[in-house]
Amino acid sequence: MLKRPKIAIVGAGGNVGAAVAHWAAVKELGDLVLIDLKGSVAQGRGLDLTQCSPFEGFNNTSFVAGEDPALMKDADVVVMTAGVPRKPGQSREELININAGIVRDICANVKKYAPESILVVVSNPLDAMVFVAKQVTGFPRERVIGSAGILDSARYRTNIALATGASVEDVSAIVLGAHTDKDMVPVTSTATVGGVPLTKILAADKLSEVVEKTKKGGAELTALIGTSAWLAPGAGTSLMVESIVRNQGRLLPCSIELNGEFGVKGCFVGVPVKLGMKGAEKVYEFELSAQEKEAFANSVKANQELMEIAKTFL
């Protein structure tokens, strides 16, 4: 019998979880399970979303929602967005003490109820939380993936489009490394607009401005809104889910445990990953400039330090 993929979103009562559900429903990626500590809020989110379907022409009437983690039983994909959002002036690192325990407990339920699932982590600080998730679930690395570089890369592409006046659809650019303001690595050496190297279009000072704006993208939105962004994080995460459940093989920048790629072993960091029905099916390496290699190494070091802090919660 044919079955639609079962996609569980933990933390669906929050803004990011609701945004993931929104994009997943519009794309009709599968049957949605919305889970939140506030079960009635998850139910309300699902009902509100379903009532959009007469306007937008999608079918979300098969969703279930509540607070019981058993609702995720036998899910094909689990998206974890639960956790306290970042406040203005607060670093992602400061969130470890709050969110590591939340992620640990959720992952114990994922292991219990959805042991064959692919787990997509969105909770911050992202790279440290993916580390916690893998340790608690014991899943192989291809089934524990962090939604990180995909959002940073979207911001990078947007900033390039704004700076050049070109269509964002013609911009190809990627952000590697840590999902933190200080340590992410917007790669300039391979960035192009319509196939033309970005370095041939923007002067060095303008390019530096784009890079710095990208690094501060999360903090900028937090200062403007008063909490973390949710629309773009939700869209990026749903794109990852889409590539998995539809076996698209998209190459997307995600946080994953490296096993020698880019000269790194045992650390979670953002790199280009092929996403398909088995999860993270392959990590792709490419040549970086000397400056980018140094920045990437600093990213790895920063993430290793966060992992050491996160270990105390295991």
Short mmCIF file of C-alpha atoms in Angstrom, two decimals:
data_model
loop_
_atom_site.label_atom_id
_atom_site.label_comp_id
_atom_site.label_asym_id
_atom_site.label_seq_id
_atom_site.Cartn_x
_atom_site.Cartn_y
_atom_site.Cartn_z
CA MET A 1 0.00 0.00 0.00
CA LEU A 2 1.23 3.48 -0.85
CA LYS A 3 1.73 5.81 2.10
CA ARG A 4 2.53 9.46 2.43
CA PRO A 5 5.65 10.34 4.40
CA LYS A 6 5.01 11.03 8.07
CA ILE A 7 6.72 14.26 9.15
CA ALA A 8 6.78 15.13 12.85
CA ILE A 9 7.59 18.69 13.91
CA VAL A 10 8.57 19.00 17.57
CA GLY A 11 8.13 22.55 18.81
CA ALA A 12 5.34 23.22 16.32
CA GLY A 13 3.72 25.74 18.65
CA GLY A 14 6.63 28.12 18.15
CA ASN A 15 7.19 30.44 15.22
CA VAL A 16 9.88 28.37 13.48
CA GLY A 17 7.99 25.10 13.92
CA ALA A 18 4.83 26.70 12.59
CA ALA A 19 6.74 28.07 9.59
CA VAL A 20 8.17 24.61 8.80
CA ALA A 21 4.64 23.21 8.99
CA HIS A 22 3.36 26.00 6.74
CA TRP A 23 5.84 25.38 3.94
CA ALA A 24 5.55 21.59 4.28
CA ALA A 25 1.76 21.78 4.02
CA VAL A 26 1.81 24.10 1.00
CA LYS A 27 4.19 21.71 -0.76
CA GLU A 28 2.14 18.70 0.41
CA LEU A 29 5.25 16.90 1.59
CA GLY A 30 3.38 14.39 3.74
CA ASP A 31 1.17 13.83 6.75
CA LEU A 32 2.11 16.34 9.45
CA VAL A 33 2.38 15.60 13.16
CA LEU A 34 2.60 18.78 15.24
CA ILE A 35 3.99 18.29 18.74
CA ASP A 36 4.50 20.92 21.43
CA LEU A 37 4.58 21.07 25.23
CA LYS A 38 1.53 23.26 24.81
CA GLY A 39 -0.58 20.72 22.98
CA SER A 40 -3.51 23.04 22.45
CA VAL A 41 -1.25 25.56 20.71
CA ALA A 42 0.01 22.84 18.36
CA GLN A 43 -3.60 21.89 17.63
CA GLY A 44 -4.46 25.51 16.95
CA ARG A 45 -1.50 25.94 14.62
CA GLY A 46 -2.58 22.88 12.65
CA LEU A 47 -6.20 23.96 12.44
CA ASP A 48 -5.30 27.49 11.39
CA LEU A 49 -3.00 26.12 8.69
CA THR A 50 -5.63 23.68 7.46
CA GLN A 51 -8.12 26.52 7.09
CA CYS A 52 -5.74 28.13 4.58
CA SER A 53 -6.14 25.17 2.23
CA PRO A 54 -9.40 26.29 0.57
CA PHE A 55 -7.56 29.44 -0.57
CA GLU A 56 -4.23 27.87 -1.51
CA GLY A 57 -5.40 24.50 -2.80
CA PHE A 58 -3.40 22.11 -0.61
CA ASN A 59 -4.64 19.25 1.56
CA ASN A 60 -3.66 19.30 5.24
CA THR A 61 -6.74 17.68 6.75
CA SER A 62 -4.81 14.55 7.80
CA PHE A 63 -2.63 16.34 10.37
CA VAL A 64 -2.54 15.32 14.04
CA ALA A 65 -1.37 17.53 16.90
CA GLY A 66 -0.84 17.48 20.64
CA GLU A 67 1.73 17.28 23.42
CA ASP A 68 2.26 13.50 23.53
CA PRO A 69 5.67 12.54 22.03
CA ALA A 70 4.19 9.15 21.12
CA LEU A 71 2.42 10.95 18.26
CA MET A 72 5.73 10.83 16.36
CA LYS A 73 5.68 7.00 16.33
CA ASP A 74 7.25 5.62 13.14
CA ALA A 75 7.76 9.08 11.63
CA ASP A 76 9.93 9.13 8.52
CA VAL A 77 11.34 12.58 9.31
CA VAL A 78 11.43 14.39 12.64
CA VAL A 79 12.11 18.13 12.63
CA MET A 80 13.19 19.49 16.00
CA THR A 81 12.60 23.22 16.41
CA ALA A 82 11.97 23.20 20.17
CA GLY A 83 13.98 25.45 22.45
CA VAL A 84 14.13 28.99 23.75
CA PRO A 85 14.65 31.55 20.95
CA ARG A 86 17.55 33.96 21.06
CA LYS A 87 16.89 37.35 22.65
CA PRO A 88 18.41 40.66 21.49
CA GLY A 89 22.05 40.86 22.52
CA GLN A 90 22.20 37.16 23.42
CA SER A 91 24.77 34.97 21.69
CA ARG A 92 23.97 31.50 20.41
CA GLU A 93 26.57 30.15 22.81
CA GLU A 94 24.60 31.46 25.78
CA LEU A 95 21.67 29.31 24.69
CA ILE A 96 23.50 26.05 25.37
CA ASN A 97 22.71 26.09 29.08
CA ILE A 98 19.01 26.49 28.29
CA ASN A 99 18.44 24.38 25.21
CA ALA A 100 20.79 21.41 25.61
CA GLY A 101 18.57 19.77 28.22
CA ILE A 102 15.46 20.33 26.10
CA VAL A 103 17.10 18.79 23.03
CA ARG A 104 18.44 15.85 25.05
CA ASP A 105 14.99 14.93 26.35
CA ILE A 106 13.32 15.27 22.95
CA CYS A 107 15.96 13.11 21.30
CA ALA A 108 15.35 10.36 23.87
CA ASN A 109 11.74 10.32 22.64
CA VAL A 110 12.83 10.32 19.00
CA LYS A 111 14.98 7.26 19.69
CA LYS A 112 12.07 5.57 21.45
CA TYR A 113 9.22 6.32 19.07
CA ALA A 114 10.85 6.98 15.69
CA PRO A 115 14.08 4.94 15.69
CA GLU A 116 14.28 4.74 11.89
CA SER A 117 13.62 8.41 11.25
CA ILE A 118 15.85 11.07 9.75
CA LEU A 119 16.28 13.82 12.35
CA VAL A 120 16.59 17.43 11.22
CA VAL A 121 17.73 19.74 14.03
CA VAL A 122 16.87 23.43 13.98
CA SER A 123 17.31 24.27 17.68
CA ASN A 124 20.12 26.68 18.59
CA PRO A 125 23.03 26.83 19.12
CA LEU A 126 22.67 24.63 16.08
CA ASP A 127 25.95 22.78 15.70
CA ALA A 128 26.13 21.95 19.40
CA MET A 129 22.52 20.75 19.39
CA VAL A 130 23.15 18.45 16.41
CA PHE A 131 26.03 16.99 18.41
CA VAL A 132 23.72 16.39 21.39
CA ALA A 133 21.10 14.84 19.11
CA LYS A 134 23.52 12.35 17.60
CA GLN A 135 24.94 11.33 20.96
CA VAL A 136 21.50 10.75 22.50
CA THR A 137 19.87 8.97 19.56
CA GLY A 138 22.89 6.96 18.48
CA PHE A 139 21.69 7.35 14.90
CA PRO A 140 24.27 7.08 12.08
CA ARG A 141 25.55 10.42 10.85
CA GLU A 142 23.43 10.40 7.69
CA ARG A 143 20.28 10.50 9.83
CA VAL A 144 21.19 13.45 12.07
CA ILE A 145 21.41 16.72 10.14
CA GLY A 146 21.38 20.35 11.19
CA SER A 147 19.58 23.17 9.39
CA ALA A 148 22.26 25.84 9.49
CA GLY A 149 24.24 26.83 6.42
CA ILE A 150 21.11 26.67 4.29
CA LEU A 151 19.70 29.73 6.10
CA ASP A 152 23.02 31.58 6.18
CA SER A 153 23.49 30.88 2.47
CA ALA A 154 20.02 32.25 1.68
CA ARG A 155 20.92 35.44 3.52
CA TYR A 156 24.26 35.58 1.69
CA ARG A 157 22.60 35.17 -1.72
CA THR A 158 20.03 37.81 -0.83
CA ASN A 159 22.70 40.29 0.25
CA ILE A 160 24.64 39.67 -2.96
CA ALA A 161 21.51 40.29 -5.03
CA LEU A 162 20.83 43.53 -3.16
CA ALA A 163 24.42 44.71 -3.56
CA THR A 164 24.64 43.89 -7.27
CA GLY A 165 21.07 44.69 -8.31
CA ALA A 166 20.89 41.24 -9.92
CA SER A 167 18.18 38.61 -9.56
CA VAL A 168 18.72 36.40 -6.53
CA GLU A 169 17.87 33.45 -8.77
CA ASP A 170 21.12 34.04 -10.66
CA VAL A 171 23.23 34.16 -7.49
CA SER A 172 25.17 31.02 -6.52
CA ALA A 173 26.91 31.30 -3.16
CA ILE A 174 27.41 29.20 -0.05
CA VAL A 175 28.19 29.68 3.63
CA LEU A 176 30.24 27.01 5.40
CA GLY A 177 31.36 26.48 8.97
CA ALA A 178 29.75 27.30 12.28
CA HIS A 179 26.21 28.64 12.51
CA THR A 180 27.34 31.60 14.61
CA ASP A 181 27.68 35.27 13.80
CA LYS A 182 31.41 35.31 14.38
CA ASP A 183 32.53 32.01 12.90
CA MET A 184 30.44 31.33 9.79
CA VAL A 185 32.36 31.40 6.50
CA PRO A 186 30.65 33.08 3.53
CA VAL A 187 32.72 31.71 0.66
CA THR A 188 33.68 34.43 -1.82
CA SER A 189 36.11 32.49 -4.01
CA THR A 190 33.39 30.39 -5.67
CA ALA A 191 30.44 32.85 -5.50
CA THR A 192 28.99 33.79 -8.89
CA VAL A 193 26.18 35.87 -10.39
CA GLY A 194 24.93 34.35 -13.63
CA GLY A 195 28.17 32.39 -13.86
CA VAL A 196 30.32 35.51 -13.49
CA PRO A 197 32.66 35.42 -10.45
CA LEU A 198 31.40 37.78 -7.76
CA THR A 199 34.90 39.18 -7.37
CA LYS A 200 34.58 40.51 -10.93
CA ILE A 201 31.34 42.32 -10.11
CA LEU A 202 31.83 43.79 -6.63
CA ALA A 203 34.81 45.79 -5.45
CA ALA A 204 36.69 44.35 -2.47
CA ASP A 205 35.23 46.82 0.01
CA LYS A 206 31.65 46.17 -1.16
CA LEU A 207 32.25 42.43 -1.02
CA SER A 208 33.49 42.75 2.55
CA GLU A 209 30.32 44.65 3.44
CA VAL A 210 28.19 41.83 2.02
CA VAL A 211 30.14 39.24 4.01
CA GLU A 212 29.82 41.17 7.27
CA LYS A 213 26.11 41.82 6.72
CA THR A 214 25.61 38.09 6.17
CA LYS A 215 27.45 37.21 9.38
CA LYS A 216 25.28 39.63 11.34
CA GLY A 217 22.07 38.58 9.60
CA GLY A 218 20.61 36.66 12.52
CA ALA A 219 21.47 39.33 15.07
CA GLU A 220 20.06 42.04 12.78
CA LEU A 221 16.69 40.31 12.56
CA THR A 222 16.64 39.57 16.29
CA ALA A 223 17.22 43.26 17.03
CA LEU A 224 14.49 44.32 14.60
CA ILE A 225 11.85 41.75 15.58
CA GLY A 226 12.75 41.16 19.22
CA THR A 227 13.18 37.42 18.69
CA SER A 228 14.73 35.04 16.17
CA ALA A 229 13.54 35.00 12.57
CA TRP A 230 11.14 32.25 11.53
CA LEU A 231 9.95 32.56 7.92
CA ALA A 232 13.31 31.97 6.21
CA PRO A 233 14.44 29.32 8.76
CA GLY A 234 11.15 27.52 8.19
CA ALA A 235 11.46 27.71 4.40
CA GLY A 236 15.04 26.45 4.43
CA THR A 237 14.24 23.57 6.75
CA SER A 238 11.23 22.52 4.67
CA LEU A 239 13.48 22.52 1.59
CA MET A 240 15.71 20.00 3.37
CA VAL A 241 12.68 17.87 4.24
CA GLU A 242 11.43 18.09 0.66
CA SER A 243 14.75 16.87 -0.73
CA ILE A 244 14.64 13.92 1.68
CA VAL A 245 11.04 12.74 1.26
CA ARG A 246 11.05 13.30 -2.51
CA ASN A 247 14.56 11.87 -2.92
CA GLN A 248 15.66 14.94 -4.87
CA GLY A 249 19.36 14.75 -4.06
CA ARG A 250 19.65 18.50 -3.54
CA LEU A 251 23.12 19.74 -2.56
CA LEU A 252 22.46 21.96 0.44
CA PRO A 253 24.75 23.36 3.15
CA CYS A 254 23.91 21.48 6.37
CA SER A 255 25.58 20.74 9.68
CA ILE A 256 26.81 17.17 9.88
CA GLU A 257 29.53 15.22 11.67
CA LEU A 258 32.60 15.20 9.44
CA ASN A 259 34.56 12.01 8.97
CA GLY A 260 37.74 13.32 7.40
CA GLU A 261 36.15 15.66 4.88
CA PHE A 262 37.81 19.08 4.71
CA GLY A 263 40.50 17.56 6.94
CA VAL A 264 38.14 17.40 9.93
CA LYS A 265 37.02 14.37 11.94
CA GLY A 266 34.41 14.12 14.70
CA CYS A 267 33.17 17.72 14.61
CA PHE A 268 29.77 19.00 13.49
CA VAL A 269 30.06 21.81 10.98
CA GLY A 270 28.23 23.21 7.95
CA VAL A 271 29.30 21.75 4.59
CA PRO A 272 27.66 20.90 1.22
CA VAL A 273 25.53 17.77 1.68
CA LYS A 274 23.51 15.70 -0.78
CA LEU A 275 20.09 15.05 0.76
CA GLY A 276 17.99 12.10 -0.37
CA MET A 277 15.74 9.36 0.97
CA LYS A 278 18.58 7.99 3.13
CA GLY A 279 19.30 11.40 4.63
CA ALA A 280 22.73 12.95 4.22
CA GLU A 281 23.97 10.66 1.47
CA LYS A 282 27.27 12.38 0.68
CA VAL A 283 29.44 15.29 1.77
CA TYR A 284 31.09 17.21 -1.06
CA GLU A 285 34.46 18.88 -0.71
CA PHE A 286 35.83 21.72 -2.82
CA GLU A 287 38.89 23.92 -2.79
CA LEU A 288 38.89 26.99 -0.55
CA SER A 289 41.19 29.98 -0.67
CA ALA A 290 43.93 30.23 1.96
CA GLN A 291 41.92 32.84 3.88
CA GLU A 292 38.77 30.69 3.74
CA LYS A 293 40.66 27.62 4.94
CA GLU A 294 41.85 29.58 7.96
CA ALA A 295 38.36 30.85 8.69
CA PHE A 296 36.93 27.34 8.33
CA ALA A 297 39.53 25.99 10.75
CA ASN A 298 38.51 28.68 13.25
CA SER A 299 34.88 27.62 12.78
CA VAL A 300 35.75 24.03 13.57
CA LYS A 301 37.63 25.11 16.69
CA ALA A 302 34.68 27.20 17.86
CA ASN A 303 32.28 24.29 17.36
CA GLN A 304 34.59 21.91 19.19
CA GLU A 305 34.51 24.26 22.17
CA LEU A 306 30.69 24.32 22.08
CA MET A 307 30.60 20.53 21.87
CA GLU A 308 32.72 20.30 25.01
CA ILE A 309 30.20 22.49 26.85
CA ALA A 310 27.29 20.46 25.50
CA LYS A 311 28.88 17.21 26.72
CA THR A 312 28.11 18.19 30.29
CA PHE A 313 24.39 17.76 29.55
CA LEU A 314 24.68 14.19 28.25
#
